[in-house]
Coordinates of C-alpha atoms and ligand atoms in Angstrom, one line a residue:
M1 CA 58.2 119.7 104.3
I2 CA 61.2 121.7 105.5
N3 CA 60.9 120.1 108.9
S4 CA 60.8 116.5 107.6
C5 CA 63.9 117.2 105.3
F6 CA 65.7 118.7 108.2
F7 CA 64.8 115.8 110.4
Y8 CA 65.9 113.3 107.7
S9 CA 69.3 114.9 107.2
L10 CA 69.8 115.4 110.9
K11 CA 68.9 111.7 111.5
G12 CA 71.2 110.6 108.7
G13 CA 74.0 112.9 109.8
I14 CA 73.9 111.7 113.4
T15 CA 74.1 108.1 112.3
I16 CA 77.1 108.6 110.0
L17 CA 78.9 110.7 112.6
A18 CA 78.2 108.1 115.3
L19 CA 79.7 105.5 113.1
L20 CA 82.8 107.7 112.4
D21 CA 83.2 108.2 116.2
K22 CA 83.0 104.4 116.6
L23 CA 85.6 103.9 113.9
Y24 CA 87.9 106.5 115.5
E25 CA 87.5 105.0 119.0
R26 CA 87.6 101.3 118.2
N27 CA 89.4 101.1 114.9
D28 CA 86.6 98.8 113.7
L29 CA 83.4 98.8 111.8
S30 CA 81.3 96.0 110.3
K31 CA 81.0 95.5 106.5
E32 CA 77.4 96.9 106.6
E33 CA 78.5 99.9 108.6
I34 CA 81.3 100.7 106.2
I35 CA 79.0 100.4 103.2
H36 CA 76.5 102.6 104.9
V37 CA 79.1 105.3 105.6
L38 CA 80.5 105.1 102.0
R39 CA 77.1 105.5 100.5
N40 CA 76.0 108.4 102.7
L41 CA 79.2 110.4 103.2
D42 CA 78.6 114.1 102.7
D43 CA 81.2 116.9 102.9
G44 CA 80.8 117.4 106.6
H45 CA 81.2 113.8 107.3
K46 CA 84.3 113.7 105.2
E47 CA 85.8 116.5 107.2
A48 CA 85.2 114.5 110.4
L49 CA 86.7 111.3 108.8
F50 CA 89.8 113.1 107.6
H51 CA 90.2 114.8 110.9
Y52 CA 90.0 111.5 112.8
A53 CA 92.5 109.9 110.4
H54 CA 94.9 112.7 110.8
R55 CA 94.7 112.5 114.6
T56 CA 95.2 108.8 114.5
R57 CA 98.3 109.2 112.3
V58 CA 99.7 111.8 114.7
K59 CA 99.0 109.6 117.7
Y60 CA 101.0 106.7 116.2
Y61 CA 103.6 108.3 114.0
G62 CA 103.7 112.0 114.9
H63 CA 104.3 114.5 112.1
K64 CA 107.1 112.4 110.5
V65 CA 107.0 111.4 106.9
F66 CA 109.2 108.5 105.9
M67 CA 111.1 108.6 102.5
R68 CA 111.7 105.6 100.3
G69 CA 113.8 105.6 97.2
L70 CA 112.0 103.9 94.4
I71 CA 113.9 102.0 91.7
E72 CA 111.8 100.8 88.8
F73 CA 114.3 98.3 87.5
S74 CA 112.4 96.4 84.8
N75 CA 109.2 97.1 82.8
I76 CA 109.2 93.5 81.4
C77 CA 106.2 91.6 82.6
R78 CA 104.7 88.2 81.9
Q79 CA 101.3 89.1 83.4
D80 CA 98.5 90.7 81.5
C81 CA 96.5 92.8 84.0
L82 CA 93.8 94.7 82.2
Y83 CA 94.5 98.1 83.8
C84 CA 98.3 98.1 83.6
G85 CA 100.3 100.0 80.9
I86 CA 103.2 97.5 81.0
R87 CA 101.1 94.4 80.6
V88 CA 102.6 91.8 78.3
S89 CA 100.1 92.4 75.5
N90 CA 101.0 96.1 75.2
R91 CA 103.4 95.9 72.2
K92 CA 104.1 99.6 72.2
V93 CA 106.1 99.6 75.4
D94 CA 109.8 100.2 74.9
R95 CA 111.0 97.4 77.3
Y96 CA 114.1 97.8 79.5
R97 CA 116.0 96.0 82.2
L98 CA 118.5 97.6 84.6
T99 CA 121.6 95.5 85.2
P100 CA 122.6 94.7 88.8
E101 CA 125.3 97.3 88.5
E102 CA 122.9 100.0 87.3
I103 CA 120.6 99.1 90.2
L104 CA 123.5 99.5 92.7
D105 CA 124.4 102.8 91.1
C106 CA 120.8 104.1 91.8
C107 CA 121.2 102.9 95.4
K108 CA 124.5 104.7 95.6
E109 CA 123.0 108.0 94.5
G110 CA 120.1 107.4 96.8
Y111 CA 122.3 106.6 99.8
Q112 CA 124.2 109.9 99.2
L113 CA 120.9 111.7 99.1
G114 CA 120.1 110.2 102.5
Y115 CA 117.7 107.4 101.7
R116 CA 117.7 104.4 104.0
T117 CA 115.0 102.3 102.3
F118 CA 115.2 101.2 98.7
V119 CA 112.1 99.9 97.0
L120 CA 113.0 97.6 94.1
Q121 CA 109.9 97.4 91.8
S122 CA 109.4 95.7 88.5
G123 CA 107.1 93.8 86.3
E124 CA 107.2 90.0 86.7
D125 CA 110.4 89.5 84.9
A126 CA 112.0 86.0 85.2
W127 CA 115.4 87.3 83.9
Y128 CA 116.0 88.3 87.5
S129 CA 116.5 84.7 88.8
E130 CA 116.6 83.8 92.5
E131 CA 120.5 83.9 92.2
I132 CA 120.6 87.3 90.6
L133 CA 118.2 88.8 93.1
I134 CA 120.1 87.3 96.0
D135 CA 123.3 88.8 94.7
I136 CA 121.7 92.3 94.3
I137 CA 120.2 92.1 97.8
R138 CA 123.5 91.0 99.4
K139 CA 125.5 93.7 97.7
I140 CA 123.0 96.5 98.7
K141 CA 123.2 95.3 102.3
E142 CA 127.0 95.2 102.2
M143 CA 127.6 98.5 100.4
F144 CA 125.0 100.6 102.2
P145 CA 124.8 99.9 105.9
N146 CA 121.6 100.4 107.9
T147 CA 119.3 100.3 104.9
A148 CA 116.1 98.4 104.4
I149 CA 115.2 96.7 101.2
T150 CA 111.6 96.5 100.0
L151 CA 110.9 94.2 97.1
S152 CA 107.9 94.8 94.8
I153 CA 108.4 92.2 92.1
G154 CA 105.1 90.3 92.0
E155 CA 104.5 86.6 92.5
R156 CA 107.2 84.0 93.0
N157 CA 107.1 80.7 94.8
D158 CA 107.4 80.3 98.5
A159 CA 110.9 78.9 98.4
V160 CA 112.1 82.0 96.5
Y161 CA 110.4 84.4 98.9
Q162 CA 112.1 82.5 101.7
K163 CA 115.6 82.7 100.1
L164 CA 115.3 86.4 99.3
F165 CA 114.3 87.1 102.9
E166 CA 117.3 85.1 104.1
A167 CA 119.5 87.1 101.8
G168 CA 118.4 90.3 103.5
A169 CA 115.2 91.6 102.0
D170 CA 113.2 93.3 104.8
R171 CA 109.9 94.1 103.2
F172 CA 107.6 93.1 100.4
L173 CA 104.9 95.1 98.6
L174 CA 102.2 93.1 96.9
R175 CA 99.0 94.9 96.5
H176 CA 96.0 92.6 96.6
E177 CA 94.6 95.0 94.0
T178 CA 90.9 94.1 94.8
A179 CA 89.6 91.8 97.5
S180 CA 86.5 90.9 95.4
K181 CA 87.2 87.6 93.7
H182 CA 84.9 88.2 90.8
L183 CA 86.5 91.6 90.1
Y184 CA 90.0 90.2 90.6
E185 CA 89.4 87.5 88.0
Q186 CA 87.9 89.9 85.4
L187 CA 91.0 92.1 85.7
H188 CA 93.7 89.4 85.9
P189 CA 93.3 86.9 83.1
T190 CA 96.8 85.4 83.8
M191 CA 96.5 85.2 87.5
S192 CA 94.5 83.7 90.3
F193 CA 92.9 85.4 93.3
E194 CA 93.8 82.5 95.6
N195 CA 97.4 82.6 94.7
R196 CA 97.6 86.4 95.3
I197 CA 96.2 86.0 98.8
N198 CA 98.4 83.0 99.5
C199 CA 101.5 84.9 98.4
L200 CA 100.6 87.6 101.0
L201 CA 100.1 85.1 103.7
T202 CA 103.4 83.3 102.9
L203 CA 105.3 86.6 102.9
K204 CA 103.8 87.4 106.3
R205 CA 104.6 83.9 107.7
I206 CA 108.3 84.2 106.5
G207 CA 108.7 87.4 108.4
Y208 CA 108.7 90.2 105.8
Q209 CA 107.1 93.5 106.7
V210 CA 104.3 93.1 104.2
G211 CA 102.4 95.6 102.1
A212 CA 99.0 95.0 100.6
G213 CA 96.6 97.5 99.0
F214 CA 94.2 98.2 96.2
M215 CA 93.1 100.6 93.5
V216 CA 90.1 102.9 93.8
G217 CA 87.7 103.5 90.9
L218 CA 88.2 100.2 89.0
P219 CA 85.4 99.5 86.5
E220 CA 82.3 98.1 88.2
Q221 CA 83.8 98.5 91.6
T222 CA 81.1 99.2 94.2
A223 CA 80.9 100.4 97.8
E224 CA 80.6 96.8 98.8
D225 CA 83.8 95.9 97.0
L226 CA 85.7 98.7 98.7
A227 CA 84.3 97.6 102.1
E228 CA 85.7 94.2 101.3
D229 CA 89.1 95.8 100.5
L230 CA 89.2 97.6 103.8
L231 CA 88.1 94.6 105.8
F232 CA 90.7 92.4 104.0
L233 CA 93.3 94.9 105.3
K234 CA 91.9 94.8 108.8
K235 CA 92.1 91.1 108.8
L236 CA 95.6 90.8 107.2
Q237 CA 97.0 93.5 109.5
P238 CA 99.8 94.5 107.0
D239 CA 102.7 96.7 107.9
M240 CA 102.2 98.8 104.8
I241 CA 99.1 99.8 102.8
G242 CA 99.3 101.2 99.2
I243 CA 96.1 102.8 97.9
G244 CA 95.9 104.7 94.7
P245 CA 93.3 105.8 92.1
F246 CA 93.0 103.6 89.0
I247 CA 94.1 105.7 86.0
P248 CA 93.2 104.3 82.6
H249 CA 96.0 103.8 80.1
S250 CA 95.2 104.3 76.4
E251 CA 97.0 101.1 75.3
T252 CA 95.0 98.8 77.5
P253 CA 91.5 97.2 77.3
L254 CA 90.3 99.7 80.0
K255 CA 91.3 102.7 78.0
D256 CA 87.7 104.1 78.0
A257 CA 87.1 103.5 81.7
E258 CA 86.5 106.5 83.9
G259 CA 89.1 105.8 86.6
G260 CA 89.2 106.7 90.2
T261 CA 89.0 110.2 91.8
V262 CA 91.3 112.0 94.3
E263 CA 88.3 112.5 96.6
D264 CA 87.3 108.8 96.7
T265 CA 90.9 107.7 97.2
L266 CA 91.3 110.1 100.1
V267 CA 88.3 108.5 101.8
M268 CA 89.9 105.1 101.4
V269 CA 93.3 106.3 102.7
A270 CA 91.6 107.8 105.8
F271 CA 89.6 104.6 106.4
A272 CA 92.8 102.5 106.1
R273 CA 94.5 104.7 108.7
L274 CA 91.6 104.2 111.1
L275 CA 91.2 100.5 110.6
V276 CA 94.9 99.7 110.7
P277 CA 96.2 102.6 112.8
D278 CA 99.8 101.5 113.1
C279 CA 100.4 100.9 109.4
L280 CA 102.8 102.7 107.0
L281 CA 100.7 104.4 104.3
P282 CA 102.2 106.0 101.3
A283 CA 100.9 109.1 99.6
T284 CA 101.1 107.5 96.1
T285 CA 102.5 108.8 92.9
A286 CA 99.1 108.1 91.2
M287 CA 97.5 110.7 93.6
G288 CA 100.2 113.2 92.6
T289 CA 99.4 112.4 89.0
L290 CA 95.6 113.1 89.3
H291 CA 96.0 116.3 91.3
P292 CA 99.0 118.7 91.6
Q293 CA 98.7 118.5 95.4
G294 CA 97.4 114.9 95.5
R295 CA 100.2 113.6 97.7
E296 CA 99.9 116.5 100.1
L297 CA 96.2 115.9 100.4
A298 CA 96.9 112.2 101.2
L299 CA 99.4 113.2 103.9
K300 CA 96.8 115.3 105.5
V301 CA 94.3 112.4 105.9
G302 CA 96.6 109.7 107.3
A303 CA 99.4 108.9 104.8
N304 CA 102.9 109.0 106.3
V305 CA 105.3 107.7 103.5
V306 CA 106.4 109.1 100.2
M307 CA 108.4 107.2 97.5
P308 CA 110.4 109.6 95.3
N309 CA 111.9 108.1 92.2
L310 CA 115.5 107.0 92.0
S311 CA 115.3 105.3 88.6
P312 CA 117.8 106.5 86.0
K313 CA 116.2 109.4 84.0
A314 CA 116.5 107.5 80.8
V315 CA 114.1 104.8 81.7
R316 CA 111.5 106.7 83.8
T317 CA 109.0 107.4 81.1
K318 CA 109.1 103.7 80.1
Y319 CA 107.8 102.5 83.4
E320 CA 104.4 103.7 82.5
L321 CA 101.7 101.8 84.5
Y322 CA 99.4 104.7 83.7
E323 CA 99.9 107.9 81.6
N324 CA 101.1 111.3 82.6
K325 CA 103.0 109.9 85.6
I326 CA 104.7 112.7 87.4
C327 CA 108.4 113.3 88.1
T328 CA 109.6 111.4 84.9
G329 CA 111.7 114.4 83.8
D330 CA 113.4 115.0 87.1
E331 CA 116.8 114.0 88.5
S332 CA 116.8 112.1 91.7
T333 CA 118.2 115.1 93.6
Q334 CA 115.3 117.3 92.3
C335 CA 112.7 114.7 93.4
R336 CA 114.3 114.5 96.8
H337 CA 114.1 118.3 97.3
C338 CA 110.7 118.8 95.7
I339 CA 109.2 116.2 97.9
E340 CA 110.8 117.7 101.0
M341 CA 109.3 121.1 100.2
R342 CA 105.9 119.5 99.7
I343 CA 106.0 117.7 103.0
Q344 CA 106.9 120.8 104.9
S345 CA 104.3 122.8 103.1
V346 CA 101.6 120.8 104.9
G347 CA 103.2 120.9 108.3
F348 CA 105.1 117.6 108.3
Q349 CA 108.8 116.7 108.6
V350 CA 110.9 114.4 106.5
D351 CA 112.4 111.4 108.3
M352 CA 115.2 109.8 106.4
G353 CA 115.5 106.8 108.7
R354 CA 114.7 103.2 107.8
G355 CA 111.2 103.8 108.9
D356 CA 110.1 100.4 110.0
S357 CA 106.5 99.8 110.9
L358 CA 105.5 100.1 114.6
R359 CA 104.3 96.5 114.3
A360 CA 107.7 95.4 113.2
I361 CA 109.5 97.3 115.9
R362 CA 107.3 95.8 118.5
Ligands
SAH401 N1 104.6 93.5 89.4 C1 104.5 94.0 90.8 C2 104.5 95.5 90.7 C3 103.2 96.0 90.1 S1 103.2 97.7 89.7 C4 103.4 93.4 91.5 O1 102.7 92.6 91.0 O2 103.2 93.7 92.7 C5 102.6 98.5 91.2 C6 101.2 98.8 91.3 O3 100.8 99.7 90.4 C7 100.2 97.7 91.1 O4 100.2 96.8 92.2 C8 98.9 98.4 90.8 O5 98.1 98.5 91.9 C9 99.4 99.8 90.3 N2 98.9 100.1 89.0 C10 99.1 99.3 87.8 N3 98.4 99.9 86.8 C11 97.8 101.0 87.3 C12 96.9 102.0 86.7 N4 96.6 101.9 85.4 N5 96.5 102.9 87.5 C13 96.8 103.0 88.8 N6 97.6 102.1 89.4 C14 98.1 101.1 88.6

């Protein structure tokens, strides 16, 4: 009995470790192999996976962590994503919009703190027309030399994406959210899976540095769905990959869902680093929300970007995608220094440069 158990675990262990070696050496695994690893990963295997992801990150990006200043400029959204706290159906949200001047003020403060990338994120808010956005982008580029602008404003048509790029936007974050069509459709009653994917392909074709990504722990999400997410990333070869745990919000239809865990998300972050080794991978705020050291843990398993908040203090609690979001009470200066201490505490160094992806530099 003891012998057969021993043999079984030994056999299983060797198989998973061999697959992890292959993943590390070739940056590739088949869907079946990924599913097999995800279903059989024990603590020892995880240690190996995390170690390989860390080594890969060091090989490509050294011990640097890039900083982005995040400006959440509007929580008004026309979409109705089941998981999201600022969905149009949530009547309890105190809605706000920053004026272009207020956005520029955030950039000014950020620039003085040393930031050279500004991430402008919002709900899908049509008040910010093509003209208004172009004006904001041009002014940021004029007023703050050598900065990169990342947009995260959801879906627009191809012509708008093109014009915003021409105005000077460098990067675009648009998580695919989930690569499983059936799951995507359940979660996004006002959106289409095909359109989401087409937007990502268009952004890439235009020349943006593109960010895709997904949530971990969505209701009914399986190992197979997660394998699809990872392989979608491998195929798209994005410059940036955002992965975070799903955190249920009490004013959404998914309020009673369980949500994702830090542990499962770390596994996905490590996999993403190994499958797309040259990508920029943020340690997300959602990770910091679930665990006091969530972002540090992500940095140790392949993440190499953090996005401290630059939004005005008065609106921070209102940009509530999920509850108990961290850093909503802090000033931008505090965030900047708190993050730097955290980065150094796990053996990395802050890099305040533009931090373009290796793919883009090549
Ligand atoms: N409107 C933009 C920005 C969306 S908000 C867009 O469509 O890209 C940024 C990200 O927050 C989303 O892409 C989603 O992955 C994440 N998010 C939203 N609600 C969340 C929740 N309840 N838990 C964890 N992440 C969430």
